[in-house]
CSV table of C-alpha atoms in Angstrom, one decimal:
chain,number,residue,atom,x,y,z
Y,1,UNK,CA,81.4,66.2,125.9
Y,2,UNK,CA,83.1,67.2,122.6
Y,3,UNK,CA,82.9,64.8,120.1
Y,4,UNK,CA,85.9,64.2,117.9
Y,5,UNK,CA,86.6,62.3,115.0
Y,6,UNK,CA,89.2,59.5,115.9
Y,7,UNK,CA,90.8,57.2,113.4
Y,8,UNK,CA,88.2,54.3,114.1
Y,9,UNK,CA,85.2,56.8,113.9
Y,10,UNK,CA,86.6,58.3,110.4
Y,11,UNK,CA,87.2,54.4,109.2
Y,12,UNK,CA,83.9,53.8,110.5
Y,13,UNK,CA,82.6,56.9,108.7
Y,14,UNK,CA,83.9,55.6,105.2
Y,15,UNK,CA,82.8,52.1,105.9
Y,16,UNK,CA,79.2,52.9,106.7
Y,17,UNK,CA,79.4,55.4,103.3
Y,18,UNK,CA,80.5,51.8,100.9
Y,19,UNK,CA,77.8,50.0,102.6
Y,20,UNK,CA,75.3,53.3,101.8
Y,21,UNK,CA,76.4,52.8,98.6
Y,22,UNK,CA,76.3,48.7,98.5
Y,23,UNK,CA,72.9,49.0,100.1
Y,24,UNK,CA,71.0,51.5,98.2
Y,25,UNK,CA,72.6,50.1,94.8
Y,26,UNK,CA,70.8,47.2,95.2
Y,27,UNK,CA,67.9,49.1,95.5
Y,28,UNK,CA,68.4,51.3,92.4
Y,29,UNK,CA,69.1,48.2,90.6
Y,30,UNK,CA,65.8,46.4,91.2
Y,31,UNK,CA,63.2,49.1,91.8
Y,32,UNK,CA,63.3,50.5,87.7
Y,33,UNK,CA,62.7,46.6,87.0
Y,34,UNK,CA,59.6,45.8,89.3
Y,35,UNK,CA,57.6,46.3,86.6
Y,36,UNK,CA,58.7,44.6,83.7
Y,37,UNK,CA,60.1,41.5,86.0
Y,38,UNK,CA,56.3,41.3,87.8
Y,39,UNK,CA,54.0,41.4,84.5
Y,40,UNK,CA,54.8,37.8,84.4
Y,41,UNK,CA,53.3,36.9,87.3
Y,42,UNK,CA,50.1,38.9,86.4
Y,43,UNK,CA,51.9,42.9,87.5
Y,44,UNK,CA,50.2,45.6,86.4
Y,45,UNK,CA,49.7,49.3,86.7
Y,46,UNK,CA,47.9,48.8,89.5
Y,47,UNK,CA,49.2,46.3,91.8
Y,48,UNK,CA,52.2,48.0,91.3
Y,49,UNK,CA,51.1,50.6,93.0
Y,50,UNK,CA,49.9,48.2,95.6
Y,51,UNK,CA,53.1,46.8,95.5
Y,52,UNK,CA,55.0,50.0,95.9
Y,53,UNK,CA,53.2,50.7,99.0
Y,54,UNK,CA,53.0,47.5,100.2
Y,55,UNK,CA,56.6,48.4,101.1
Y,56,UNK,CA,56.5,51.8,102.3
Y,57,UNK,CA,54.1,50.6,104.7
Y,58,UNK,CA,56.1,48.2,106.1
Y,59,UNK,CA,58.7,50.2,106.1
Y,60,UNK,CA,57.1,52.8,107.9
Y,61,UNK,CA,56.1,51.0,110.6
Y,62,UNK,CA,59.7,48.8,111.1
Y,63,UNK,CA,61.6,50.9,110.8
Y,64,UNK,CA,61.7,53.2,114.0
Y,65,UNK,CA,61.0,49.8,115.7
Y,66,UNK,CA,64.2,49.2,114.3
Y,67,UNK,CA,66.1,52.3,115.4
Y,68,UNK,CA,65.0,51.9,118.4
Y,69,UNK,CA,66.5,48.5,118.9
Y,70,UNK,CA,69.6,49.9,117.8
Y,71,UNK,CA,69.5,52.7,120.6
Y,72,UNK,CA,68.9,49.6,123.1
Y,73,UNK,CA,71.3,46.8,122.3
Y,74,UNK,CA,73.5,48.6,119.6
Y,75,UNK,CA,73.8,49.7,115.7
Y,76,UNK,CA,76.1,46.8,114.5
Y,77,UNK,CA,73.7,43.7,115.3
Y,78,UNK,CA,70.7,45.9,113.9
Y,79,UNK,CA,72.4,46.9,110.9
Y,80,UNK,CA,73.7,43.6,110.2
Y,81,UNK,CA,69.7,41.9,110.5
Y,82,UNK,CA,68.5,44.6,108.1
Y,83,UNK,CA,71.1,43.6,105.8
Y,84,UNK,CA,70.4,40.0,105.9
Y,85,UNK,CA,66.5,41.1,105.5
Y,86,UNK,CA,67.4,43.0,101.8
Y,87,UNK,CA,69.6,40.1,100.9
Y,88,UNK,CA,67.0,37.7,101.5
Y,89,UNK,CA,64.2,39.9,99.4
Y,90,UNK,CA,66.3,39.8,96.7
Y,91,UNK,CA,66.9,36.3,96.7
Y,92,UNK,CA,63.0,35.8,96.8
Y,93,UNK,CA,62.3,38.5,94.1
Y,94,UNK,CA,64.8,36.2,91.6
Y,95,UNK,CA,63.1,33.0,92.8
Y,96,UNK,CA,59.5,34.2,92.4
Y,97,UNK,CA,56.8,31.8,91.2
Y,98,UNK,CA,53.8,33.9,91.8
Y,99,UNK,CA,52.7,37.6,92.6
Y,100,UNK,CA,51.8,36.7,96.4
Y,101,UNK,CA,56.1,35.8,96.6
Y,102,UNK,CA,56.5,39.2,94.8
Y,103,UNK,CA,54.5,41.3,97.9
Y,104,UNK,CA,56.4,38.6,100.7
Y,105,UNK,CA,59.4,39.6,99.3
Y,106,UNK,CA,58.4,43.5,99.4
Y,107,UNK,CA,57.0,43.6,102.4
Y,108,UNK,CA,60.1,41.4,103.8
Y,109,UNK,CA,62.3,44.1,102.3
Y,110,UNK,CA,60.5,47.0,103.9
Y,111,UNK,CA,60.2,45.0,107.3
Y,112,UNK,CA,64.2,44.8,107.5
Y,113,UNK,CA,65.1,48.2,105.9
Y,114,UNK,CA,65.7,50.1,109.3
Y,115,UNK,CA,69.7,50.1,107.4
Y,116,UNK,CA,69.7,53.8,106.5
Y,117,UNK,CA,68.3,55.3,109.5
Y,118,UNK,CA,71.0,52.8,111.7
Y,119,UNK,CA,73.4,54.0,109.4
Y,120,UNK,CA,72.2,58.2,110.2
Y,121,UNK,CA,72.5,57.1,114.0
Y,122,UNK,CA,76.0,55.9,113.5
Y,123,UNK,CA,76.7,58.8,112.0
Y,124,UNK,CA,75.4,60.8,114.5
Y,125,UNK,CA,76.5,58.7,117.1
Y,126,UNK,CA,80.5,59.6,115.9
Y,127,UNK,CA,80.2,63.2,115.0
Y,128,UNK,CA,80.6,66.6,116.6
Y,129,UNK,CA,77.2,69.1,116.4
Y,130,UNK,CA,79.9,70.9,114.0
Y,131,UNK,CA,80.5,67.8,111.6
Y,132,UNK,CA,77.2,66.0,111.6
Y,133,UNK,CA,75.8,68.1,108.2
Y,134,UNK,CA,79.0,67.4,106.8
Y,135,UNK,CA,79.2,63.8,107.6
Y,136,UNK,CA,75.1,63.1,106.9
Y,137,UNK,CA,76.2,65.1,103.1
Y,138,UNK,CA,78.9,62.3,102.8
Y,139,UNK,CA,76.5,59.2,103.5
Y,140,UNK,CA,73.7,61.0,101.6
Y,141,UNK,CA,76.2,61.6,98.2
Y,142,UNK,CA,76.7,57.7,98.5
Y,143,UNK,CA,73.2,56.8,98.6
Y,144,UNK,CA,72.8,59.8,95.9
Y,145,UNK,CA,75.6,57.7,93.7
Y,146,UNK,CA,73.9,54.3,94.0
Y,147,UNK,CA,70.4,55.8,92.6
Y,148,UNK,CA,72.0,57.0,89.8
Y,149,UNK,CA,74.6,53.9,89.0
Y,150,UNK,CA,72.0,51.5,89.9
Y,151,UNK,CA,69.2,51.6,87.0
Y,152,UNK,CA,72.1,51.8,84.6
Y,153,UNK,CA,74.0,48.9,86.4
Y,154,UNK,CA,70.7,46.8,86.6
Y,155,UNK,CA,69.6,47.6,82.7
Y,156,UNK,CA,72.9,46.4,81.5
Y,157,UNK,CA,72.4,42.8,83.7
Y,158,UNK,CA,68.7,42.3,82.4
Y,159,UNK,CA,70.2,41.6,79.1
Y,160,UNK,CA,71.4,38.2,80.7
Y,161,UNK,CA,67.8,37.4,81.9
Y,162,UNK,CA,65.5,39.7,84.1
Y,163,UNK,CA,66.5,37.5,87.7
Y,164,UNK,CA,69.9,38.4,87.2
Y,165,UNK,CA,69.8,42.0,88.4
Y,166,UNK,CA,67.8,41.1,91.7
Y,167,UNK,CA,70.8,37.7,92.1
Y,168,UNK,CA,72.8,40.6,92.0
Y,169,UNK,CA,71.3,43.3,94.0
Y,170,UNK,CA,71.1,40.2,96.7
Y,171,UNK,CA,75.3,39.4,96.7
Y,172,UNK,CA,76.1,42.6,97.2
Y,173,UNK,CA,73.9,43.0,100.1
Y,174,UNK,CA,75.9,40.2,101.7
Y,175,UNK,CA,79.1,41.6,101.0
Y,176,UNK,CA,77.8,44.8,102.8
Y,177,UNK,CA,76.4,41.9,105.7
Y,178,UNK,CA,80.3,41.1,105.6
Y,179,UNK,CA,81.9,44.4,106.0
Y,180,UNK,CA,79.6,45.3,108.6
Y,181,UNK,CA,80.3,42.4,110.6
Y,182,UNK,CA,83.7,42.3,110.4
Y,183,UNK,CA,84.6,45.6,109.5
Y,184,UNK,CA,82.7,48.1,111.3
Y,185,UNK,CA,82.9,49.0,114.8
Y,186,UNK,CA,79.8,49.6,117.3
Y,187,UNK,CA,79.5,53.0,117.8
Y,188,UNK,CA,76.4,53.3,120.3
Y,189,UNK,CA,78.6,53.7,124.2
Y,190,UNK,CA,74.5,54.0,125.5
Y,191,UNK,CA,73.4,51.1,125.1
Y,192,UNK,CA,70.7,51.0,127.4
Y,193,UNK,CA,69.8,47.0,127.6
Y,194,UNK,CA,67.0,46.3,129.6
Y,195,UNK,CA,66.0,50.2,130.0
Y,196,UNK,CA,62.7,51.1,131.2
Y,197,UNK,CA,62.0,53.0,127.9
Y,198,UNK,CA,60.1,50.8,125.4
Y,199,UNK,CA,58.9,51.7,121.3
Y,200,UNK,CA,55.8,52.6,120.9
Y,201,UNK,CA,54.2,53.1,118.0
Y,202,UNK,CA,52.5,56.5,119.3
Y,203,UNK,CA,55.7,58.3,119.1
Y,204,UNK,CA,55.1,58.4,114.7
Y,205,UNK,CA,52.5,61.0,116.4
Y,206,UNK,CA,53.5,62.3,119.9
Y,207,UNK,CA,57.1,63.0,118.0
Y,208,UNK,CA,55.2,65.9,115.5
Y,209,UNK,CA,54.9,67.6,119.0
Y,210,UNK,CA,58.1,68.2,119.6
Y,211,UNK,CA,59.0,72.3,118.5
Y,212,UNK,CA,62.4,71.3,116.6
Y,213,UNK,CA,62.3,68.1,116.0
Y,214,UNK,CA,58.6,67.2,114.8
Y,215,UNK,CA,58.8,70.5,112.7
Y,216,UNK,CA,61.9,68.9,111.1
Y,217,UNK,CA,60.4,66.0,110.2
Y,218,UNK,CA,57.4,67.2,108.9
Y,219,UNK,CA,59.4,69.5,106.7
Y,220,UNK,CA,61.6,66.3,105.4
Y,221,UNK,CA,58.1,64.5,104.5
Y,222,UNK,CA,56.5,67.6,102.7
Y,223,UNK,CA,60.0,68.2,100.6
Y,224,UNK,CA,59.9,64.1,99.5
Y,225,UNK,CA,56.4,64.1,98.6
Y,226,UNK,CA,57.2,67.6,96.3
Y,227,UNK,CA,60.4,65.5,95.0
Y,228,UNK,CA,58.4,62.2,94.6
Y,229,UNK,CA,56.1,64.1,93.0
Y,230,UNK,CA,58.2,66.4,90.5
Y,231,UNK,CA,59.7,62.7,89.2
Y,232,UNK,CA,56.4,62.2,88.0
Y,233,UNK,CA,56.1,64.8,86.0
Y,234,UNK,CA,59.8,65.0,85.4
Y,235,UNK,CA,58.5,61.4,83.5
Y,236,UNK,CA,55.7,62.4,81.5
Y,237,UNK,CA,56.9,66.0,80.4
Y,238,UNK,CA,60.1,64.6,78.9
Y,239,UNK,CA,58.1,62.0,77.2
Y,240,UNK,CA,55.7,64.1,76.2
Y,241,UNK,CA,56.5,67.5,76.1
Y,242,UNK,CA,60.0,66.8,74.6
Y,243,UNK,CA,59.7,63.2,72.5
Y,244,UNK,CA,63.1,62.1,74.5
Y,245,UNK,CA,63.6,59.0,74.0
Y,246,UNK,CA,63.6,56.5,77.3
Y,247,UNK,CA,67.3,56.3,77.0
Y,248,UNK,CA,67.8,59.8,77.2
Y,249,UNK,CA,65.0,60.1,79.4
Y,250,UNK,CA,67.6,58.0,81.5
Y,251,UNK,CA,71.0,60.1,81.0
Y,252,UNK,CA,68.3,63.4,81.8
Y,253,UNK,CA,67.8,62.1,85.1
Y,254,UNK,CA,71.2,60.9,85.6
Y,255,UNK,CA,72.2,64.4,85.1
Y,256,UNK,CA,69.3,65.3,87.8
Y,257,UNK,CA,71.1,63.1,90.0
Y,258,UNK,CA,74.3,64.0,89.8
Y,259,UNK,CA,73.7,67.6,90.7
Y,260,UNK,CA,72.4,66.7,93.9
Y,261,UNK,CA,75.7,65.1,94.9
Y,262,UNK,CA,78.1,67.8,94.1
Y,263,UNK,CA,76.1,69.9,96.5
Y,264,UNK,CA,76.1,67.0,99.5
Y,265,UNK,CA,80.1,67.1,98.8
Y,266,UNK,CA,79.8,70.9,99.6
Y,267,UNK,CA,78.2,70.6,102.9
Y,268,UNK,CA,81.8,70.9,104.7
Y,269,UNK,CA,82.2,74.7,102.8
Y,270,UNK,CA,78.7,75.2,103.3
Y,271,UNK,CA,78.6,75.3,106.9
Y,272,UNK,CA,81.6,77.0,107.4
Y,273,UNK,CA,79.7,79.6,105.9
Y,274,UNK,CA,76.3,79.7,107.6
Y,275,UNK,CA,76.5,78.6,111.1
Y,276,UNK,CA,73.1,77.5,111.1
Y,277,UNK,CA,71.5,74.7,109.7
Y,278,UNK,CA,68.2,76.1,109.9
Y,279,UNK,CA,69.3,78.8,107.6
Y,280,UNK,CA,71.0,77.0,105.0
Y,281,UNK,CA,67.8,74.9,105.1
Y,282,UNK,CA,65.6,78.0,104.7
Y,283,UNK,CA,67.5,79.4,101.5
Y,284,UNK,CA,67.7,76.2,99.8
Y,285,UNK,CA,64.2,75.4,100.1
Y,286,UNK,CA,63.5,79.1,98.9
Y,287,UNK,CA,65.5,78.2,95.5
Y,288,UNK,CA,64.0,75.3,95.3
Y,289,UNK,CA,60.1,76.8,95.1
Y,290,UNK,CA,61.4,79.1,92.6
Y,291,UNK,CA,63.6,76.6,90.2
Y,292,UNK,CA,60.3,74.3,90.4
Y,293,UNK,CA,57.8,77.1,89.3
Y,294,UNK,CA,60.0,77.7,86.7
Y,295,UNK,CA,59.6,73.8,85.5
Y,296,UNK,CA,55.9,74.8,85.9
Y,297,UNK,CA,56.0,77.9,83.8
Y,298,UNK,CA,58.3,76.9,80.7
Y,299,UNK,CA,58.1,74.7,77.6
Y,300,UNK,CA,61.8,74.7,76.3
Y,301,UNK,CA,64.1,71.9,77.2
Y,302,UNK,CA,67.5,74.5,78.0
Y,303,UNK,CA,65.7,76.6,80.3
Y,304,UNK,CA,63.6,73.4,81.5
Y,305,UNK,CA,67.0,71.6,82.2
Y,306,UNK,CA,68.7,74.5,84.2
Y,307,UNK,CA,65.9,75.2,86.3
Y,308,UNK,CA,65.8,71.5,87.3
Y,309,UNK,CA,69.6,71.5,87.5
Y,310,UNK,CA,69.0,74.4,90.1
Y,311,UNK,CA,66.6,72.4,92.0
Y,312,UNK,CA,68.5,69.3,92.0
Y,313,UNK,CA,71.6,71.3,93.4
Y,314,UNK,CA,69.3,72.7,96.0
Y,315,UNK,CA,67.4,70.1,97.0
Y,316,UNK,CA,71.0,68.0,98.1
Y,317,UNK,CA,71.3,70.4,101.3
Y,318,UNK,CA,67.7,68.9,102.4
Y,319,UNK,CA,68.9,65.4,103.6
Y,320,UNK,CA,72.2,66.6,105.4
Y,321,UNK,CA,70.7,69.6,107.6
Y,322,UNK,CA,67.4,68.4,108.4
Y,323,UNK,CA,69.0,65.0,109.8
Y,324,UNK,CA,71.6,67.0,111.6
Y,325,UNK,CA,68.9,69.3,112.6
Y,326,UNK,CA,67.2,66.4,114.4
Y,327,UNK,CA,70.0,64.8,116.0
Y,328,UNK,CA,71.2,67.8,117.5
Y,329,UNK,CA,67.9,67.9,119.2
Y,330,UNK,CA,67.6,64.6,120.2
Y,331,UNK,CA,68.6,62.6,123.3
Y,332,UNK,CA,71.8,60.2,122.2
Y,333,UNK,CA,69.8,57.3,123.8
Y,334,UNK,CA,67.0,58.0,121.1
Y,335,UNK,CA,69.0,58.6,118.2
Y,336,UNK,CA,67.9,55.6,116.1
Y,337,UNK,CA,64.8,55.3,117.5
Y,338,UNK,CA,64.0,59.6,116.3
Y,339,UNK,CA,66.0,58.9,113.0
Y,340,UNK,CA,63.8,55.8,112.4
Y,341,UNK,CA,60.5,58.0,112.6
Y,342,UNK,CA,62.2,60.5,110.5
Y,343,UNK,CA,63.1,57.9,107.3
Y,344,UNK,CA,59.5,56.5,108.3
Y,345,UNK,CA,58.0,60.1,107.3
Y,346,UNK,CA,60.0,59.7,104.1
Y,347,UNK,CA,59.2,56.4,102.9
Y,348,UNK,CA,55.5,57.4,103.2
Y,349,UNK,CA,56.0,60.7,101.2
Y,350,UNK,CA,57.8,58.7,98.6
Y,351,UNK,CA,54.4,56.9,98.6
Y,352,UNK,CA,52.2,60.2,98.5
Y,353,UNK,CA,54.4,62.3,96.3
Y,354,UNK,CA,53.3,60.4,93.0
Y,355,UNK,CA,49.8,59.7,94.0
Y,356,UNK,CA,48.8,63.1,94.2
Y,357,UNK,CA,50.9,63.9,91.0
Y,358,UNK,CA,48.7,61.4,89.4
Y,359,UNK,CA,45.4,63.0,90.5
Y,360,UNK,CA,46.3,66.6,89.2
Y,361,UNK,CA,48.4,65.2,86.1
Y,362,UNK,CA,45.2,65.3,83.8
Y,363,UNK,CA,44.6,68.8,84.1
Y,364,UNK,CA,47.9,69.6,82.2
Y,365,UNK,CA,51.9,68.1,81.8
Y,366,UNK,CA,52.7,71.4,83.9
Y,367,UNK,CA,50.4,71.2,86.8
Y,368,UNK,CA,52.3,68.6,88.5
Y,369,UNK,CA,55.1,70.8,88.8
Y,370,UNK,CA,52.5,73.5,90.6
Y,371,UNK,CA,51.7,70.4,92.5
Y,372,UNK,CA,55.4,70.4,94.3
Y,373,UNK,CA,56.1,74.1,94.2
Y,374,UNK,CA,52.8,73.9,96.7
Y,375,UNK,CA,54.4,71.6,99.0
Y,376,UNK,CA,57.7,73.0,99.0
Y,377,UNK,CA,55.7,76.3,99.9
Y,378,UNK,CA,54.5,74.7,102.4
Y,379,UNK,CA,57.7,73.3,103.9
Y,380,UNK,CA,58.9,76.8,103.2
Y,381,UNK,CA,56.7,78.4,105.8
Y,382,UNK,CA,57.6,75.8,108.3
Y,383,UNK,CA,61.1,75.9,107.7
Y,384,UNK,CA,60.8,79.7,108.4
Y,385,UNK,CA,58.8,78.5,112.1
Y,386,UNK,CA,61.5,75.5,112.4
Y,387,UNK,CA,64.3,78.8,112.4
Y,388,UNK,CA,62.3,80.2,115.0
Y,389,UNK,CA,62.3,77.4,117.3
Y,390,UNK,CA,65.4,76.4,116.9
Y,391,UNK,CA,66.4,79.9,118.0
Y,392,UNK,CA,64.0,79.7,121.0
Y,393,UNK,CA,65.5,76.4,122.0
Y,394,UNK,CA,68.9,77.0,121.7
């Protein structure tokens, strides 16, 4: 059955992008601030770590656990518990008292923050094979807008007192609670109910066996960690290579970020070009390796800033075709439950990506950008197998 976009799906479409953006606002708003807000309770360099992964963890188990709820009794009532979840982290983040509230509210956060891959299977769930990279581009350039709007939005509200960001970050995840419940239309038609197929955590490994799909998710994982891990440096080079100060530190990575949206707005031309996502995956990651050995290689800030720029417009394709990629390949009736694992992958190279970084970061300011030319190497290679497969499954 052909899939087309009707006018509830394409209201549905822009709907799910505002909430993208309401939701991962809040999260660019608070994350910059962890720091500064939790030395008060006894933070440090350390436990922030600790508290970093204290949500990815959580996250990673949740939410496929999450997704998969959604595939079994539907995306809205999912979406609108994970929402809830956030709101109610926040709350407890401005209402903290101790460090033990700070990880509660963490953990709390990464228990209910199955939102984004709901969203992907809602997105998925409305769109043609033909549309899905160009609608996944759409809902990724509104979480790409909210990471870069956020730190600015929640520096500019820490001036009234360092609760009022998170305050913040928590009302507009209730307004996104609001348009989602009375706004947005269920898009799973499969709910399944009381089905006779259950969760289990054993699909975060049995999933790695599938040709396509696991191969597409362990490309999205290597990719974030060599991301993850490039901020790091991206950090400490501009610092210290360059003396920038933090505020144009700030606007650098801004800049960073911006790129990567133009290219997610693209998608549409993109694939009208190259038929195949694989492809498009395959070239872009290509550019990427060599815009990131660049970084590695150079110690001028124009040629510094232009190979990044490169990489930044590169690395926007990632998200949109690997996520179509794995839909395409998946059962509709395991959508969110597939999607889930996916974003669980990512979460946990968000976690890896600057713990290695720190490891080789004291053999020199450029090694960590060796560090993520090796992994994207590495995905690479298996993008180049994931083209393969694809071809012998299709």
């Amino acid at each position: 059955m052909v899939k087309r976009l009707t006018m509830t799906s394409k209201k549905n479409l822009w709907i799910l992008a505002v909430i993208a953006v309401i939701n991962s606002m809040g999260f660019g708003i608070v994350v910059p601030l962890l720091y500064s807000y939790g030395k008060r309770f006894g933070l440090t360099g350390e436990t922030l770590g600790l508290l970093t992964a204290a949500f990815s963890i959580a996250q990673f188990f949740a939410t496929p656990l999450l997704g998969s709820l959604s595939d079994k009794w539907g995306r809205k009532p999912v979406l609108i518990i994970s929402l809830i979840g956030t709101c109610a982290s926040f709350i407890l983040f401005a209402q903290a008292q101790s460090l033990i509230i700070l990880f509660a509210a963490r953990i709390l956060d990464g228990v209910t923050s199955g939102n984004i891959s709901v969203a992907q299977a809602m997105i998925s769930d409305i769109s043609s094979k033909e549309d899905r990279a160009k609608n996944f581009g759409i809902l990724s350039s509104a979480f790409g807008f909210s990471f870069v709007a956020g730190p600015a939005i929640g520096g500019l509200l820490s001036q009234y007192g360092l609760h009022m960001p998170f305050y913040f970050a928590a009302a507009i995840a209730l307004v996104g609670v609001l348009l989602t419940t009375f706004l947005l239309k269920e898009t799973n038609q499969n709910k399944q109910g009381k089905s006779l197929h259950h969760f289990s955590f054993i699909s975060l490994i049995t999933i790695l066996k599938k040709p396509v799909v696991g191969l597409s998710v362990l490309v999205s994982f290597i990719l974030t960690m060599a991301q993850f891990a490039m901020i790091i440096g991206f950090q400490t080079f501009t610092a210290d290579q360059f003396k920038l100060t933090p505020t144009q530190t700030g606007l650098f990575y801004a800049g960073f970020g911006i790129t990567g949206i133009i290219t997610q707005l693209l998608v549409p031309f993109i694939t009208r070009a190259f038929k195949s996502k694989s492809i498009v995956l395959m070239l872009s990651t290509l550019v990427c390796l060599g815009a990131m050995a660049i970084c590695g290689l150079v110690s001028g800030l124009v040629i510094f800033a232009i190979a990044l720029g490169v990489y930044g417009l590169f690395n926007g394709l990632r998200n949109p075709m690997l996520n179509a990629i794995i839909a395409d390949n998946t059962d509709e009736k395991e959508q969110g439950e597939v999607l889930g694992i996916n974003q669980s992958y990512i979460s946990i190279g968000q976690t890896l990506g600057p713990i290695t970084a720190g490891f080789v970061v004291a053999i020199s300011l450029h090694s960590i950008f060796f560090l993520a030319s090796l992994y994207i190497l590495i995905a690479f290679v298996l993008s180049v197998r994931l083209k393969s497969k694809e071809t012998k499954s299709s």
